[in-house]
DNA sequence: GTCTATATGCGGATAGAC
DNA sequence: GTCTATCCGCATATAGAC
């Protein structure tokens, strides 16, 4: 509560956008939750839309910087060999889980918001976000390719895509488990199981040799 | 255009809810797209909320019935043995892909809407939906357990969860690829690759023997 | 069943005093 | 920077003629 108004607004917006969605959240609710005045959102951020941008920027920049830094460290550690597949996967998949552990409720709210974005197809905002993610992914692909020489590019991308899906579902699951308080899901152990699962999936021998259809 | 008003309303609502989300869609837009009167939604369904319920019910009931029917057929076919893991996975994972192929644009719209639901945590509607899905899942779990005797219940559930994540991400991907028209993703071949990937993940040897944490 | 017209409320944004 | 009061538009829903 000692945080600055704009920080409190960011926290409140993050929580409410994640909880109810962007459209369903009224600026009035945000300011009420932040103990701030109705006009403060427009004063500090210009508009409700720009507030959303700010919410993302605050969390995403550090996460992606960390992912790139860790990747460089890993490559350096194993030089001139390729890092093991499991280590690459851990570096790639870990950040959201780390957010979950380190940032507690705030991190959970942000991640739920993040998961929402994956579904939007049209908004300009989503396109900006996705371009950024693909930039990160492109740094990892060459290393995965070296670690998995039996896969051609298109199959590798497809399987990586499956792995990303497992990750985002796992994160969503942990979030819901926390919300519903049904069971305690430990992010760290889920991450390790996820690595086991996806590593096996990526290593699977080629069954159909590409994208050949039946019938 | 020859369909009844309520059918046209369902089609239009399905499309728009999927495209823009529930809140962001105005009843006015729905009736405009359906070539129907503004008041027709309330006349036929009672409210915008009940219209959403109807949109789901129309598609979901047949899909789940089919999933259960196929499972019974499969069990019968292999009796008294257990069906192979790949066949179980195909039966479990196929329905959304079939929707994608058979229902064309309508199916795509519905699936996008369906993916949205996975993220909502609080709404009563989502809870109803999720309970139904878990009922379906519970029919499959015992068979997966028999096909994968090296996994304990909790690990099996976790890995199945990863598999479901890969599926929903894959479906979302196909949808977006269609929308963005970037590349042509063939649902059938994606499904087969998905089965290969998830089967390998499920079969992976146990690495950590349960949910033991480091540190 | 379908239409027009309208009631009623909530949304984001802003003006202007402090 | 913060507040109150208010503008203005759009939302859902409904009343009531046809």
GROMACS .gro file of C-alpha atoms (C1' of nucleotides) in nm:
model
  466
    1UNK     CA    1   0.000   0.000   0.000
    2UNK     CA    2   0.307   0.220   0.019
    3UNK     CA    3   0.370   0.174  -0.350
    4UNK     CA    4   0.318   0.462  -0.585
    5UNK     CA    5  -0.021   0.514  -0.740
    6UNK     CA    6   0.087   0.394  -1.079
    7UNK     CA    7   0.235   0.077  -0.927
    8UNK     CA    8  -0.086   0.011  -0.740
    9UNK     CA    9  -0.282   0.069  -1.056
   10UNK     CA   10  -0.064  -0.180  -1.242
   11UNK     CA   11  -0.112  -0.441  -0.970
   12UNK     CA   12  -0.485  -0.395  -0.958
   13UNK     CA   13  -0.521  -0.398  -1.335
   14UNK     CA   14  -0.308  -0.708  -1.369
   15UNK     CA   15  -0.520  -0.892  -1.119
   16UNK     CA   16  -0.854  -0.787  -1.258
   17UNK     CA   17  -0.764  -0.829  -1.626
   18UNK     CA   18  -0.649  -1.179  -1.547
   19UNK     CA   19  -0.951  -1.259  -1.337
   20UNK     CA   20  -1.227  -1.125  -1.554
   21UNK     CA   21  -1.067  -1.032  -1.884
   22UNK     CA   22  -0.991  -0.695  -2.028
   23UNK     CA   23  -1.333  -0.595  -2.152
   24UNK     CA   24  -1.514  -0.716  -1.846
   25UNK     CA   25  -1.299  -0.506  -1.617
   26UNK     CA   26  -1.414  -0.151  -1.557
   27UNK     CA   27  -1.167   0.124  -1.495
   28UNK     CA   28  -1.381   0.202  -1.193
   29UNK     CA   29  -1.301  -0.138  -1.046
   30UNK     CA   30  -0.931  -0.094  -1.106
   31UNK     CA   31  -0.913   0.239  -0.931
   32UNK     CA   32  -1.129   0.116  -0.646
   33UNK     CA   33  -0.900  -0.182  -0.590
   34UNK     CA   34  -0.594   0.039  -0.612
   35UNK     CA   35  -0.736   0.293  -0.371
   36UNK     CA   36  -0.691   0.552  -0.638
   37UNK     CA   37  -0.909   0.803  -0.805
   38UNK     CA   38  -1.116   0.725  -1.110
   39UNK     CA   39  -0.925   0.979  -1.316
   40UNK     CA   40  -0.584   0.842  -1.220
   41UNK     CA   41  -0.574   0.581  -1.494
   42UNK     CA   42  -0.610   0.840  -1.762
   43UNK     CA   43  -0.369   1.069  -1.587
   44UNK     CA   44  -0.091   0.811  -1.549
   45UNK     CA   45  -0.135   0.597  -1.858
   46UNK     CA   46  -0.353   0.789  -2.098
   47UNK     CA   47  -0.618   0.525  -2.148
   48UNK     CA   48  -0.730   0.182  -2.042
   49UNK     CA   49  -0.557   0.031  -2.347
   50UNK     CA   50  -0.225   0.186  -2.266
   51UNK     CA   51  -0.261   0.060  -1.912
   52UNK     CA   52  -0.279  -0.293  -2.052
   53UNK     CA   53   0.038  -0.235  -2.252
   54UNK     CA   54   0.214  -0.118  -1.938
   55UNK     CA   55   0.099  -0.423  -1.742
   56UNK     CA   56   0.264  -0.652  -1.996
   57UNK     CA   57   0.579  -0.454  -2.039
   58UNK     CA   58   0.654  -0.450  -1.669
   59UNK     CA   59   0.669  -0.829  -1.643
   60UNK     CA   60   0.767  -0.951  -1.986
   61UNK     CA   61   1.087  -0.762  -2.047
   62UNK     CA   62   1.272  -0.912  -1.749
   63UNK     CA   63   1.147  -1.263  -1.826
   64UNK     CA   64   1.270  -1.260  -2.181
   65UNK     CA   65   1.600  -1.105  -2.089
   66UNK     CA   66   1.652  -1.382  -1.838
   67UNK     CA   67   1.568  -1.649  -2.093
   68UNK     CA   68   1.825  -1.517  -2.337
   69UNK     CA   69   2.088  -1.473  -2.070
   70UNK     CA   70   2.043  -1.828  -1.942
   71UNK     CA   71   2.068  -1.965  -2.294
   72UNK     CA   72   2.397  -1.790  -2.352
   73UNK     CA   73   2.531  -1.916  -2.023
   74UNK     CA   74   2.430  -2.269  -2.113
   75UNK     CA   75   2.590  -2.261  -2.456
   76UNK     CA   76   2.908  -2.127  -2.304
   77UNK     CA   77   2.912  -2.393  -2.033
   78UNK     CA   78   2.904  -2.685  -2.278
   79UNK     CA   79   3.118  -2.533  -2.550
   80UNK     CA   80   3.214  -2.670  -2.797
   81UNK     CA   81   2.953  -2.941  -2.746
   82UNK     CA   82   2.578  -2.897  -2.766
   83UNK     CA   83   2.401  -2.868  -2.432
   84UNK     CA   84   2.188  -3.172  -2.348
   85UNK     CA   85   1.826  -3.160  -2.465
   86UNK     CA   86   1.693  -3.155  -2.111
   87UNK     CA   87   1.897  -2.847  -2.025
   88UNK     CA   88   1.778  -2.663  -2.334
   89UNK     CA   89   1.423  -2.750  -2.247
   90UNK     CA   90   1.465  -2.637  -1.891
   91UNK     CA   91   1.599  -2.301  -2.000
   92UNK     CA   92   1.318  -2.260  -2.246
   93UNK     CA   93   1.032  -2.379  -2.030
   94UNK     CA   94   1.134  -2.260  -1.686
   95UNK     CA   95   1.060  -1.887  -1.684
   96UNK     CA   96   0.685  -1.905  -1.631
   97UNK     CA   97   0.732  -2.156  -1.350
   98UNK     CA   98   0.989  -1.932  -1.190
   99UNK     CA   99   0.746  -1.645  -1.209
  100UNK     CA  100   0.495  -1.865  -1.038
  101UNK     CA  101   0.726  -1.939  -0.751
  102UNK     CA  102   0.891  -1.605  -0.705
  103UNK     CA  103   0.607  -1.367  -0.757
  104UNK     CA  104   0.333  -1.546  -0.572
  105UNK     CA  105  -0.016  -1.415  -0.627
  106UNK     CA  106   0.097  -1.130  -0.850
  107UNK     CA  107   0.282  -1.367  -1.077
  108UNK     CA  108  -0.016  -1.597  -1.092
  109UNK     CA  109  -0.239  -1.313  -1.200
  110UNK     CA  110   0.002  -1.209  -1.469
  111UNK     CA  111   0.040  -1.558  -1.605
  112UNK     CA  112  -0.333  -1.604  -1.627
  113UNK     CA  113  -0.346  -1.287  -1.826
  114UNK     CA  114  -0.065  -1.411  -2.045
  115UNK     CA  115  -0.247  -1.735  -2.119
  116UNK     CA  116  -0.547  -1.536  -2.229
  117UNK     CA  117  -0.348  -1.359  -2.493
  118UNK     CA  118  -0.257  -1.681  -2.668
  119UNK     CA  119  -0.616  -1.711  -2.782
  120UNK     CA  120  -0.674  -1.374  -2.931
  121UNK     CA  121  -0.624  -1.383  -3.302
  122UNK     CA  122  -0.700  -1.041  -3.432
  123UNK     CA  123  -0.609  -0.767  -3.195
  124UNK     CA  124  -0.308  -0.566  -3.287
  125UNK     CA  125  -0.185  -0.603  -2.936
  126UNK     CA  126  -0.171  -0.981  -2.966
  127UNK     CA  127   0.024  -0.963  -3.287
  128UNK     CA  128   0.286  -0.742  -3.126
  129UNK     CA  129   0.312  -0.983  -2.836
  130UNK     CA  130   0.341  -1.290  -3.052
  131UNK     CA  131   0.611  -1.142  -3.270
  132UNK     CA  132   0.817  -1.088  -2.959
  133UNK     CA  133   0.774  -1.448  -2.848
  134UNK     CA  134   0.876  -1.582  -3.187
  135UNK     CA  135   1.190  -1.377  -3.170
  136UNK     CA  136   1.282  -1.559  -2.851
  137UNK     CA  137   1.189  -1.894  -2.997
  138UNK     CA  138   1.410  -1.837  -3.299
  139UNK     CA  139   1.713  -1.820  -3.074
  140UNK     CA  140   1.641  -2.167  -2.941
  141UNK     CA  141   1.549  -2.345  -3.261
  142UNK     CA  142   1.902  -2.391  -3.400
  143UNK     CA  143   2.016  -2.552  -3.077
  144UNK     CA  144   1.721  -2.785  -3.061
  145UNK     CA  145   1.793  -2.873  -3.422
  146UNK     CA  146   2.147  -2.975  -3.334
  147UNK     CA  147   2.029  -3.177  -3.037
  148UNK     CA  148   1.768  -3.353  -3.248
  149UNK     CA  149   1.931  -3.419  -3.585
  150UNK     CA  150   1.676  -3.683  -3.683
  151UNK     CA  151   1.400  -3.421  -3.717
  152UNK     CA  152   1.358  -3.201  -4.019
  153UNK     CA  153   1.279  -2.837  -3.963
  154UNK     CA  154   0.906  -2.860  -4.005
  155UNK     CA  155   0.868  -3.159  -3.775
  156UNK     CA  156   1.093  -2.997  -3.516
  157UNK     CA  157   0.882  -2.685  -3.517
  158UNK     CA  158   0.567  -2.885  -3.484
  159UNK     CA  159   0.696  -3.083  -3.189
  160UNK     CA  160   0.828  -2.773  -3.020
  161UNK     CA  161   0.484  -2.635  -3.062
  162UNK     CA  162   0.337  -2.936  -2.885
  163UNK     CA  163   0.587  -2.882  -2.605
  164UNK     CA  164   0.486  -2.519  -2.570
  165UNK     CA  165   0.126  -2.632  -2.550
  166UNK     CA  166   0.208  -2.870  -2.268
  167UNK     CA  167   0.384  -2.590  -2.090
  168UNK     CA  168   0.106  -2.340  -2.113
  169UNK     CA  169  -0.151  -2.597  -2.012
  170UNK     CA  170   0.063  -2.701  -1.718
  171UNK     CA  171   0.095  -2.343  -1.607
  172UNK     CA  172  -0.276  -2.291  -1.638
  173UNK     CA  173  -0.333  -2.605  -1.438
  174UNK     CA  174  -0.110  -2.493  -1.155
  175UNK     CA  175  -0.289  -2.161  -1.154
  176UNK     CA  176  -0.629  -2.322  -1.135
  177UNK     CA  177  -0.516  -2.568  -0.871
  178UNK     CA  178  -0.405  -2.270  -0.666
  179UNK     CA  179  -0.727  -2.087  -0.724
  180UNK     CA  180  -0.950  -2.380  -0.651
  181UNK     CA  181  -0.722  -2.490  -0.369
  182UNK     CA  182  -0.799  -2.847  -0.460
  183UNK     CA  183  -0.448  -2.977  -0.460
  184UNK     CA  184  -0.110  -2.831  -0.411
  185UNK     CA  185   0.085  -2.838  -0.732
  186UNK     CA  186   0.450  -2.767  -0.686
  187UNK     CA  187   0.581  -2.568  -0.982
  188UNK     CA  188   0.928  -2.709  -0.958
  189UNK     CA  189   0.831  -3.073  -0.972
  190UNK     CA  190   0.576  -3.007  -1.245
  191UNK     CA  191   0.850  -2.845  -1.447
  192UNK     CA  192   1.077  -3.146  -1.409
  193UNK     CA  193   0.800  -3.383  -1.512
  194UNK     CA  194   0.721  -3.159  -1.804
  195UNK     CA  195   1.082  -3.176  -1.916
  196UNK     CA  196   1.076  -3.554  -1.899
  197UNK     CA  197   0.755  -3.568  -2.098
  198UNK     CA  198   0.852  -3.323  -2.368
  199UNK     CA  199   1.205  -3.456  -2.407
  200UNK     CA  200   1.064  -3.801  -2.477
  201UNK     CA  201   0.813  -3.656  -2.720
  202UNK     CA  202   1.079  -3.462  -2.907
  203UNK     CA  203   1.305  -3.765  -2.929
  204UNK     CA  204   1.031  -3.993  -3.061
  205UNK     CA  205   1.132  -4.161  -3.386
  206UNK     CA  206   0.968  -4.030  -3.700
  207UNK     CA  207   0.652  -4.223  -3.765
  208UNK     CA  208   0.516  -4.073  -4.084
  209UNK     CA  209   0.820  -3.909  -4.236
  210UNK     CA  210   0.668  -3.567  -4.269
  211UNK     CA  211   0.323  -3.444  -4.346
  212UNK     CA  212   0.187  -3.722  -4.559
  213UNK     CA  213  -0.185  -3.774  -4.525
  214UNK     CA  214  -0.386  -4.089  -4.541
  215UNK     CA  215  -0.695  -4.107  -4.757
  216UNK     CA  216  -2.987  -1.837  -4.501
  217UNK     CA  217  -3.283  -2.072  -4.511
  218UNK     CA  218  -3.216  -2.187  -4.156
  219UNK     CA  219  -3.455  -2.086  -3.882
  220UNK     CA  220  -3.397  -1.764  -3.697
  221UNK     CA  221  -3.272  -1.937  -3.385
  222UNK     CA  222  -3.026  -2.145  -3.590
  223UNK     CA  223  -2.897  -1.834  -3.761
  224UNK     CA  224  -2.862  -1.664  -3.425
  225UNK     CA  225  -2.663  -1.958  -3.291
  226UNK     CA  226  -2.431  -1.951  -3.591
  227UNK     CA  227  -2.375  -1.580  -3.570
  228UNK     CA  228  -2.321  -1.586  -3.195
  229UNK     CA  229  -2.079  -1.875  -3.217
  230UNK     CA  230  -1.873  -1.694  -3.474
  231UNK     CA  231  -1.869  -1.361  -3.297
  232UNK     CA  232  -1.813  -1.495  -2.945
  233UNK     CA  233  -1.516  -1.689  -3.076
  234UNK     CA  234  -1.382  -1.399  -3.273
  235UNK     CA  235  -1.409  -1.121  -3.021
  236UNK     CA  236  -1.503  -1.287  -2.694
  237UNK     CA  237  -1.833  -1.288  -2.515
  238UNK     CA  238  -1.823  -0.947  -2.354
  239UNK     CA  239  -1.693  -0.770  -2.658
  240UNK     CA  240  -1.977  -0.898  -2.874
  241UNK     CA  241  -2.291  -0.689  -2.878
  242UNK     CA  242  -2.628  -0.848  -2.925
  243UNK     CA  243  -2.675  -0.592  -3.198
  244UNK     CA  244  -2.388  -0.743  -3.392
  245UNK     CA  245  -2.526  -1.091  -3.353
  246UNK     CA  246  -2.869  -1.002  -3.481
  247UNK     CA  247  -2.722  -0.799  -3.764
  248UNK     CA  248  -2.506  -1.090  -3.876
  249UNK     CA  249  -2.800  -1.328  -3.846
  250UNK     CA  250  -3.030  -1.100  -4.040
  251UNK     CA  251  -3.261  -1.103  -3.743
  252UNK     CA  252  -3.423  -0.845  -3.527
  253UNK     CA  253  -3.256  -0.697  -3.222
  254UNK     CA  254  -3.527  -0.835  -2.997
  255UNK     CA  255  -3.502  -1.189  -3.136
  256UNK     CA  256  -3.225  -1.299  -2.902
  257UNK     CA  257  -3.431  -1.227  -2.598
  258UNK     CA  258  -3.737  -1.379  -2.758
  259UNK     CA  259  -3.570  -1.708  -2.850
  260UNK     CA  260  -3.318  -1.757  -2.573
  261UNK     CA  261  -3.417  -1.527  -2.291
  262UNK     CA  262  -3.088  -1.344  -2.258
  263UNK     CA  263  -2.741  -1.311  -2.401
  264UNK     CA  264  -2.611  -1.551  -2.135
  265UNK     CA  265  -2.856  -1.821  -2.219
  266UNK     CA  266  -2.765  -1.781  -2.583
  267UNK     CA  267  -2.407  -1.870  -2.492
  268UNK     CA  268  -2.527  -2.181  -2.310
  269UNK     CA  269  -2.721  -2.286  -2.618
  270UNK     CA  270  -2.421  -2.231  -2.843
  271UNK     CA  271  -2.219  -2.476  -2.636
  272UNK     CA  272  -2.485  -2.735  -2.592
  273UNK     CA  273  -2.549  -2.766  -2.963
  274UNK     CA  274  -2.194  -2.873  -3.042
  275UNK     CA  275  -2.066  -3.036  -2.729
  276UNK     CA  276  -2.322  -3.306  -2.672
  277UNK     CA  277  -2.260  -3.486  -3.003
  278UNK     CA  278  -1.882  -3.464  -2.964
  279UNK     CA  279  -1.880  -3.623  -2.624
  280UNK     CA  280  -2.124  -3.891  -2.723
  281UNK     CA  281  -1.900  -3.979  -3.013
  282UNK     CA  282  -1.596  -3.998  -2.790
  283UNK     CA  283  -1.765  -4.240  -2.556
  284UNK     CA  284  -1.905  -4.449  -2.839
  285UNK     CA  285  -1.566  -4.481  -3.006
  286UNK     CA  286  -1.406  -4.583  -2.681
  287UNK     CA  287  -1.656  -4.861  -2.632
  288UNK     CA  288  -1.604  -4.981  -2.986
  289UNK     CA  289  -1.228  -4.984  -2.934
  290UNK     CA  290  -1.245  -5.179  -2.611
  291UNK     CA  291  -1.473  -5.430  -2.773
  292UNK     CA  292  -1.246  -5.468  -3.074
  293UNK     CA  293  -0.941  -5.565  -2.869
  294UNK     CA  294  -1.115  -5.765  -2.602
  295UNK     CA  295  -0.985  -5.923  -2.386
  296UNK     CA  296  -0.660  -5.734  -2.445
  297UNK     CA  297  -0.600  -5.366  -2.386
  298UNK     CA  298  -0.614  -5.149  -2.696
  299UNK     CA  299  -0.274  -5.010  -2.797
  300UNK     CA  300  -0.178  -4.678  -2.645
  301UNK     CA  301  -0.182  -4.503  -2.982
  302UNK     CA  302  -0.540  -4.611  -3.046
  303UNK     CA  303  -0.654  -4.488  -2.707
  304UNK     CA  304  -0.484  -4.158  -2.769
  305UNK     CA  305  -0.639  -4.127  -3.111
  306UNK     CA  306  -0.986  -4.183  -2.973
  307UNK     CA  307  -0.928  -3.933  -2.698
  308UNK     CA  308  -0.758  -3.663  -2.900
  309UNK     CA  309  -0.934  -3.689  -3.234
  310UNK     CA  310  -1.274  -3.523  -3.180
  311UNK     CA  311  -1.163  -3.161  -3.198
  312UNK     CA  312  -0.964  -3.234  -3.512
  313UNK     CA  313  -1.262  -3.405  -3.667
  314UNK     CA  314  -1.471  -3.103  -3.586
  315UNK     CA  315  -1.212  -2.895  -3.760
  316UNK     CA  316  -1.231  -3.100  -4.075
  317UNK     CA  317  -1.600  -3.170  -4.091
  318UNK     CA  318  -1.750  -2.845  -3.982
  319UNK     CA  319  -1.526  -2.606  -4.166
  320UNK     CA  320  -1.554  -2.245  -4.063
  321UNK     CA  321  -1.833  -2.313  -3.815
  322UNK     CA  322  -1.628  -2.576  -3.639
  323UNK     CA  323  -1.328  -2.348  -3.627
  324UNK     CA  324  -1.531  -2.076  -3.465
  325UNK     CA  325  -1.667  -2.311  -3.207
  326UNK     CA  326  -1.329  -2.453  -3.118
  327UNK     CA  327  -1.183  -2.111  -3.069
  328UNK     CA  328  -1.465  -2.040  -2.834
  329UNK     CA  329  -1.399  -2.367  -2.656
  330UNK     CA  330  -1.034  -2.286  -2.607
  331UNK     CA  331  -1.135  -1.961  -2.443
  332UNK     CA  332  -1.327  -2.144  -2.179
  333UNK     CA  333  -1.023  -2.331  -2.056
  334UNK     CA  334  -0.890  -2.007  -1.915
  335UNK     CA  335  -1.183  -1.886  -1.718
  336UNK     CA  336  -1.155  -1.986  -1.358
  337UNK     CA  337  -1.449  -1.843  -1.180
  338UNK     CA  338  -1.761  -1.831  -1.387
  339UNK     CA  339  -2.020  -2.085  -1.296
  340UNK     CA  340  -2.053  -2.166  -1.659
  341UNK     CA  341  -1.691  -2.277  -1.684
  342UNK     CA  342  -1.724  -2.497  -1.382
  343UNK     CA  343  -2.020  -2.676  -1.534
  344UNK     CA  344  -1.826  -2.726  -1.854
  345UNK     CA  345  -1.517  -2.854  -1.683
  346UNK     CA  346  -1.706  -3.105  -1.473
  347UNK     CA  347  -1.845  -3.251  -1.791
  348UNK     CA  348  -1.500  -3.284  -1.945
  349UNK     CA  349  -1.364  -3.457  -1.640
  350UNK     CA  350  -1.645  -3.705  -1.658
  351UNK     CA  351  -1.528  -3.800  -2.006
  352UNK     CA  352  -1.167  -3.813  -1.897
  353UNK     CA  353  -1.250  -4.047  -1.612
  354UNK     CA  354  -1.371  -4.306  -1.861
  355UNK     CA  355  -1.033  -4.307  -2.030
  356UNK     CA  356  -0.805  -4.303  -1.729
  357UNK     CA  357  -0.842  -4.671  -1.631
  358UNK     CA  358  -0.751  -4.783  -1.982
  359UNK     CA  359  -0.450  -4.555  -2.000
  360UNK     CA  360  -0.349  -4.691  -1.663
  361UNK     CA  361  -0.355  -5.045  -1.796
  362UNK     CA  362  -0.159  -4.947  -2.106
  363UNK     CA  363   0.101  -4.767  -1.893
  364UNK     CA  364   0.153  -4.982  -1.585
  365UNK     CA  365   0.484  -4.817  -1.499
  366UNK     CA  366   0.310  -4.491  -1.404
  367UNK     CA  367   0.140  -4.432  -1.073
  368UNK     CA  368  -0.195  -4.259  -1.075
  369UNK     CA  369  -0.071  -3.911  -1.000
  370UNK     CA  370   0.204  -3.922  -1.260
  371UNK     CA  371  -0.036  -4.064  -1.517
  372UNK     CA  372  -0.281  -3.783  -1.457
  373UNK     CA  373  -0.007  -3.528  -1.484
  374UNK     CA  374   0.121  -3.664  -1.812
  375UNK     CA  375  -0.229  -3.692  -1.953
  376UNK     CA  376  -0.266  -3.332  -1.861
  377UNK     CA  377   0.044  -3.244  -2.060
  378UNK     CA  378  -0.103  -3.436  -2.353
  379UNK     CA  379  -0.426  -3.243  -2.333
  380UNK     CA  380  -0.225  -2.924  -2.333
  381UNK     CA  381  -0.046  -3.026  -2.650
  382UNK     CA  382  -0.380  -3.102  -2.806
  383UNK     CA  383  -0.544  -2.776  -2.726
  384UNK     CA  384  -0.240  -2.581  -2.832
  385UNK     CA  385  -0.226  -2.776  -3.157
  386UNK     CA  386  -0.590  -2.702  -3.223
  387UNK     CA  387  -0.539  -2.337  -3.151
  388UNK     CA  388  -0.244  -2.335  -3.383
  389UNK     CA  389  -0.438  -2.486  -3.670
  390UNK     CA  390  -0.710  -2.233  -3.610
  391UNK     CA  391  -0.471  -1.943  -3.618
  392UNK     CA  392  -0.292  -2.078  -3.922
  393UNK     CA  393  -0.627  -2.088  -4.095
  394UNK     CA  394  -0.718  -1.742  -3.982
  395UNK     CA  395  -0.387  -1.587  -4.071
  396UNK     CA  396  -0.367  -1.795  -4.388
  397UNK     CA  397   0.004  -1.819  -4.335
  398UNK     CA  398   0.041  -2.188  -4.388
  399UNK     CA  399  -0.189  -2.474  -4.450
  400UNK     CA  400  -0.201  -2.703  -4.152
  401UNK     CA  401  -0.367  -3.034  -4.221
  402UNK     CA  402  -0.563  -3.146  -3.915
  403UNK     CA  403  -0.521  -3.513  -3.989
  404UNK     CA  404  -0.145  -3.512  -4.015
  405UNK     CA  405  -0.113  -3.285  -3.714
  406UNK     CA  406  -0.320  -3.534  -3.517
  407UNK     CA  407  -0.095  -3.821  -3.615
  408UNK     CA  408   0.216  -3.629  -3.518
  409UNK     CA  409   0.051  -3.533  -3.194
  410UNK     CA  410  -0.018  -3.898  -3.118
  411UNK     CA  411   0.345  -3.986  -3.184
  412UNK     CA  412   0.463  -3.706  -2.959
  413UNK     CA  413   0.228  -3.772  -2.670
  414UNK     CA  414   0.268  -4.149  -2.682
  415UNK     CA  415   0.642  -4.109  -2.643
  416UNK     CA  416   0.592  -3.862  -2.361
  417UNK     CA  417   0.354  -4.092  -2.178
  418UNK     CA  418   0.587  -4.388  -2.216
  419UNK     CA  419   0.890  -4.199  -2.089
  420UNK     CA  420   1.059  -4.379  -1.800
  421UNK     CA  421   1.008  -4.230  -1.459
  422UNK     CA  422   1.285  -3.983  -1.389
  423UNK     CA  423   1.208  -3.858  -1.040
  424UNK     CA  424   0.988  -4.128  -0.900
  425UNK     CA  425   0.700  -3.904  -0.809
  426UNK     CA  426   0.684  -3.552  -0.684
  427UNK     CA  427   1.007  -3.522  -0.499
  428UNK     CA  428   1.157  -3.176  -0.509
  429UNK     CA  429   1.515  -3.072  -0.518
  430UNK     CA  430   1.643  -2.807  -0.283
  431DG     C1'  431  -4.279  -1.427  -3.467
  432DT     C1'  432  -4.104  -0.977  -3.593
  433DC     C1'  433  -4.058  -0.508  -3.570
  434DT     C1'  434  -3.975   0.003  -3.371
  435DA     C1'  435  -3.902   0.280  -3.004
  436DT     C1'  436  -3.746   0.339  -2.570
  437DA     C1'  437  -3.620   0.260  -2.072
  438DT     C1'  438  -3.235   0.224  -1.787
  439DG     C1'  439  -2.784   0.169  -1.657
  440DC     C1'  440  -2.283   0.140  -1.712
  441DG     C1'  441  -1.884   0.222  -1.978
  442DG     C1'  442  -1.451   0.531  -2.075
  443DA     C1'  443  -1.297   0.972  -2.080
  444DT     C1'  444  -1.249   1.462  -1.943
  445DA     C1'  445  -1.306   1.945  -1.742
  446DG     C1'  446  -1.175   2.209  -1.402
  447DA     C1'  447  -1.139   2.305  -0.887
  448DC     C1'  448  -0.812   2.214  -0.539
  449DG     C1'  449  -0.107   1.470  -0.851
  450DT     C1'  450  -0.570   1.411  -0.691
  451DC     C1'  451  -1.044   1.489  -0.660
  452DT     C1'  452  -1.571   1.561  -0.803
  453DA     C1'  453  -1.900   1.609  -1.129
  454DT     C1'  454  -2.035   1.528  -1.569
  455DC     C1'  455  -2.048   1.434  -2.079
  456DC     C1'  456  -2.169   1.114  -2.404
  457DG     C1'  457  -2.215   0.688  -2.621
  458DC     C1'  458  -2.338   0.216  -2.623
  459DA     C1'  459  -2.497  -0.189  -2.386
  460DT     C1'  460  -2.892  -0.509  -2.266
  461DA     C1'  461  -3.346  -0.563  -2.220
  462DT     C1'  462  -3.836  -0.476  -2.281
  463DA     C1'  463  -4.301  -0.267  -2.409
  464DG     C1'  464  -4.623  -0.274  -2.726
  465DA     C1'  465  -4.786  -0.219  -3.229
  466DC     C1'  466  -4.824  -0.514  -3.618
   0.00000   0.00000   0.00000
